[in-house]
Amino acid sequence: MLFRSTTAKAILENRARFRENLAKVKLTDDLKARWKAVRQPFTLVAVFGSWCGDSHRQLPDLLALDSNPNPFIEVHYLGVAQDMAVKATTWPRGCLPQKVVRVPAFYLFATQPGGGQKLVGTVMETPPRAGQTMAAALVELVETRGRAL
């Protein structure tokens, strides 16, 4: 079992495939503006495998969004081995550990009064709509869940 909490910087320093795919991500000005416009406090947890082709293709979209930081969206990266086991203590404080069955998996938690976290949405493996980028899917997720709270 191998799992660890990591950072965008560490992912990019240690994994050429993620660097190469990040260089191909083209975020529109509109998408960046929508990401920065979110004002609901969220924790977004990305669980990925450095061995996983879908992670190689999808995680760079979040890395690109995360390079345009929004102080209301705290992003955490959890790398897993092929068994996809994640220790409960690896999850960010206040976030209920989730059973990971596919990667990449993106879990969105809303910060509750008192600081607790409530799971309010997920995106698993690929964007939910054909032709949609993962960046667009994640922006849509935080926008729609923010309006629903």
Tab-separated table of C-alpha atoms in Angstrom:
chain	number	residue	atom	x	y	z
A	1	MET	CA	0.000	0.000	0.000
A	2	LEU	CA	1.421	3.346	-1.058
A	3	PHE	CA	-0.355	6.633	-0.581
A	4	ARG	CA	0.646	10.113	0.289
A	5	SER	CA	-0.459	13.663	0.475
A	6	THR	CA	1.501	15.787	-1.956
A	7	THR	CA	1.555	19.191	-3.605
A	8	ALA	CA	1.172	20.455	-7.151
A	9	LYS	CA	4.817	21.531	-7.074
A	10	ALA	CA	6.014	18.053	-6.027
A	11	ILE	CA	3.864	16.359	-8.679
A	12	LEU	CA	5.324	18.566	-11.390
A	13	GLU	CA	8.904	18.261	-10.136
A	14	ASN	CA	8.785	14.462	-9.986
A	15	ARG	CA	6.528	13.371	-12.854
A	16	ALA	CA	7.434	14.363	-16.404
A	17	ARG	CA	4.142	13.027	-17.807
A	18	PHE	CA	2.156	15.512	-15.693
A	19	ARG	CA	4.469	18.381	-16.751
A	20	GLU	CA	4.100	17.441	-20.416
A	21	ASN	CA	0.315	17.267	-20.219
A	22	LEU	CA	0.068	20.477	-18.184
A	23	ALA	CA	1.889	22.269	-21.008
A	24	LYS	CA	-0.979	21.218	-23.325
A	25	VAL	CA	-3.770	22.587	-21.079
A	26	LYS	CA	-5.286	25.795	-22.408
A	27	LEU	CA	-7.580	27.463	-19.892
A	28	THR	CA	-9.789	30.152	-21.364
A	29	ASP	CA	-9.929	33.547	-19.691
A	30	ASP	CA	-13.609	32.873	-18.989
A	31	LEU	CA	-12.838	29.603	-17.198
A	32	LYS	CA	-10.114	31.249	-15.095
A	33	ALA	CA	-12.492	34.091	-14.195
A	34	ARG	CA	-15.244	31.648	-13.190
A	35	TRP	CA	-12.762	29.694	-10.997
A	36	LYS	CA	-11.655	32.904	-9.292
A	37	ALA	CA	-15.264	34.122	-8.852
A	38	VAL	CA	-16.205	31.262	-6.477
A	39	ARG	CA	-16.739	32.721	-2.999
A	40	GLN	CA	-17.959	29.645	-1.098
A	41	PRO	CA	-15.218	27.965	0.960
A	42	PHE	CA	-14.466	24.521	-0.450
A	43	THR	CA	-11.871	21.802	-0.084
A	44	LEU	CA	-11.209	19.954	-3.331
A	45	VAL	CA	-9.405	16.634	-2.905
A	46	ALA	CA	-7.845	15.048	-5.988
A	47	VAL	CA	-6.931	11.375	-5.637
A	48	PHE	CA	-4.717	10.195	-8.486
A	49	GLY	CA	-2.229	7.535	-9.496
A	50	SER	CA	1.068	8.362	-11.161
A	51	TRP	CA	0.644	4.964	-12.884
A	52	CYS	CA	-2.835	5.827	-14.249
A	53	GLY	CA	-3.398	7.045	-17.815
A	54	ASP	CA	-6.633	8.843	-16.898
A	55	SER	CA	-4.774	10.649	-14.102
A	56	HIS	CA	-2.090	11.685	-16.604
A	57	ARG	CA	-4.778	13.178	-18.852
A	58	GLN	CA	-7.159	14.694	-16.276
A	59	LEU	CA	-5.075	15.891	-13.302
A	60	PRO	CA	-3.191	18.530	-15.341
A	61	ASP	CA	-6.471	20.432	-15.767
A	62	LEU	CA	-6.704	20.826	-11.992
A	63	LEU	CA	-3.010	21.697	-11.813
A	64	ALA	CA	-3.689	24.475	-14.340
A	65	LEU	CA	-6.668	25.770	-12.341
A	66	ASP	CA	-4.665	25.553	-9.133
A	67	SER	CA	-1.956	27.740	-10.692
A	68	ASN	CA	-4.647	30.465	-10.654
A	69	PRO	CA	-5.323	30.220	-6.926
A	70	ASN	CA	-8.666	31.065	-5.399
A	71	PRO	CA	-8.413	31.672	-1.633
A	72	PHE	CA	-11.854	30.084	-1.186
A	73	ILE	CA	-10.830	26.762	-2.775
A	74	GLU	CA	-8.266	24.703	-0.889
A	75	VAL	CA	-6.857	21.986	-3.173
A	76	HIS	CA	-5.310	18.771	-1.810
A	77	TYR	CA	-3.595	16.046	-3.838
A	78	LEU	CA	-3.463	12.422	-2.673
A	79	GLY	CA	-1.331	9.993	-4.657
A	80	VAL	CA	-2.245	6.303	-4.449
A	81	ALA	CA	-0.826	2.957	-5.511
A	82	GLN	CA	-2.772	0.586	-7.731
A	83	ASP	CA	-4.729	-0.797	-4.762
A	84	MET	CA	-6.155	2.749	-4.341
A	85	ALA	CA	-6.101	2.475	-0.557
A	86	VAL	CA	-5.963	5.780	1.304
A	87	LYS	CA	-5.439	5.923	5.055
A	88	ALA	CA	-8.094	7.929	6.878
A	89	THR	CA	-5.369	10.128	8.369
A	90	THR	CA	-4.212	11.154	4.885
A	91	TRP	CA	-7.449	13.023	4.118
A	92	PRO	CA	-7.519	16.759	4.924
A	93	ARG	CA	-8.735	17.587	8.398
A	94	GLY	CA	-12.504	17.586	8.661
A	95	CYS	CA	-13.037	15.678	5.393
A	96	LEU	CA	-14.705	12.311	5.839
A	97	PRO	CA	-12.442	9.717	4.178
A	98	GLN	CA	-13.933	8.279	1.002
A	99	LYS	CA	-13.544	4.823	-0.494
A	100	VAL	CA	-11.583	5.276	-3.710
A	101	VAL	CA	-12.609	2.897	-6.501
A	102	ARG	CA	-11.415	4.849	-9.569
A	103	VAL	CA	-8.769	7.465	-10.236
A	104	PRO	CA	-8.533	10.249	-10.772
A	105	ALA	CA	-11.286	11.043	-8.323
A	106	PHE	CA	-12.158	14.600	-7.362
A	107	TYR	CA	-14.078	15.096	-4.099
A	108	LEU	CA	-15.580	18.481	-3.293
A	109	PHE	CA	-16.213	19.315	0.359
A	110	ALA	CA	-18.011	22.463	1.518
A	111	THR	CA	-16.776	24.122	4.669
A	112	GLN	CA	-19.545	24.161	7.259
A	113	PRO	CA	-20.109	26.581	10.131
A	114	GLY	CA	-17.648	25.561	12.826
A	115	GLY	CA	-15.088	24.385	10.251
A	116	GLY	CA	-16.364	20.896	9.468
A	117	GLN	CA	-16.444	19.625	5.892
A	118	LYS	CA	-19.409	18.097	4.056
A	119	LEU	CA	-19.030	16.119	0.817
A	120	VAL	CA	-21.131	17.957	-1.774
A	121	GLY	CA	-19.965	16.540	-5.105
A	122	THR	CA	-17.580	14.339	-7.040
A	123	VAL	CA	-16.169	13.869	-10.499
A	124	MET	CA	-14.789	10.405	-11.215
A	125	GLU	CA	-12.191	9.503	-13.816
A	126	THR	CA	-13.439	11.607	-16.748
A	127	PRO	CA	-15.626	14.696	-17.195
A	128	PRO	CA	-19.348	13.911	-16.998
A	129	ARG	CA	-20.181	15.268	-20.475
A	130	ALA	CA	-18.677	14.253	-23.807
A	131	GLY	CA	-16.228	16.857	-25.062
A	132	GLN	CA	-15.999	18.613	-21.690
A	133	THR	CA	-12.566	19.248	-20.215
A	134	MET	CA	-11.860	18.267	-16.638
A	135	ALA	CA	-11.130	21.932	-15.876
A	136	ALA	CA	-14.609	22.899	-17.098
A	137	ALA	CA	-16.189	20.032	-15.138
A	138	LEU	CA	-14.448	21.086	-11.911
A	139	VAL	CA	-15.350	24.760	-12.350
A	140	GLU	CA	-18.947	23.746	-13.005
A	141	LEU	CA	-18.879	21.540	-9.895
A	142	VAL	CA	-17.775	24.351	-7.567
A	143	GLU	CA	-20.179	26.818	-9.195
A	144	THR	CA	-23.247	24.584	-8.963
A	145	ARG	CA	-22.485	23.298	-5.474
A	146	GLY	CA	-21.795	26.851	-4.302
A	147	ARG	CA	-25.213	27.983	-5.543
A	148	ALA	CA	-26.892	24.969	-3.929
A	149	LEU	CA	-25.587	25.738	-0.430
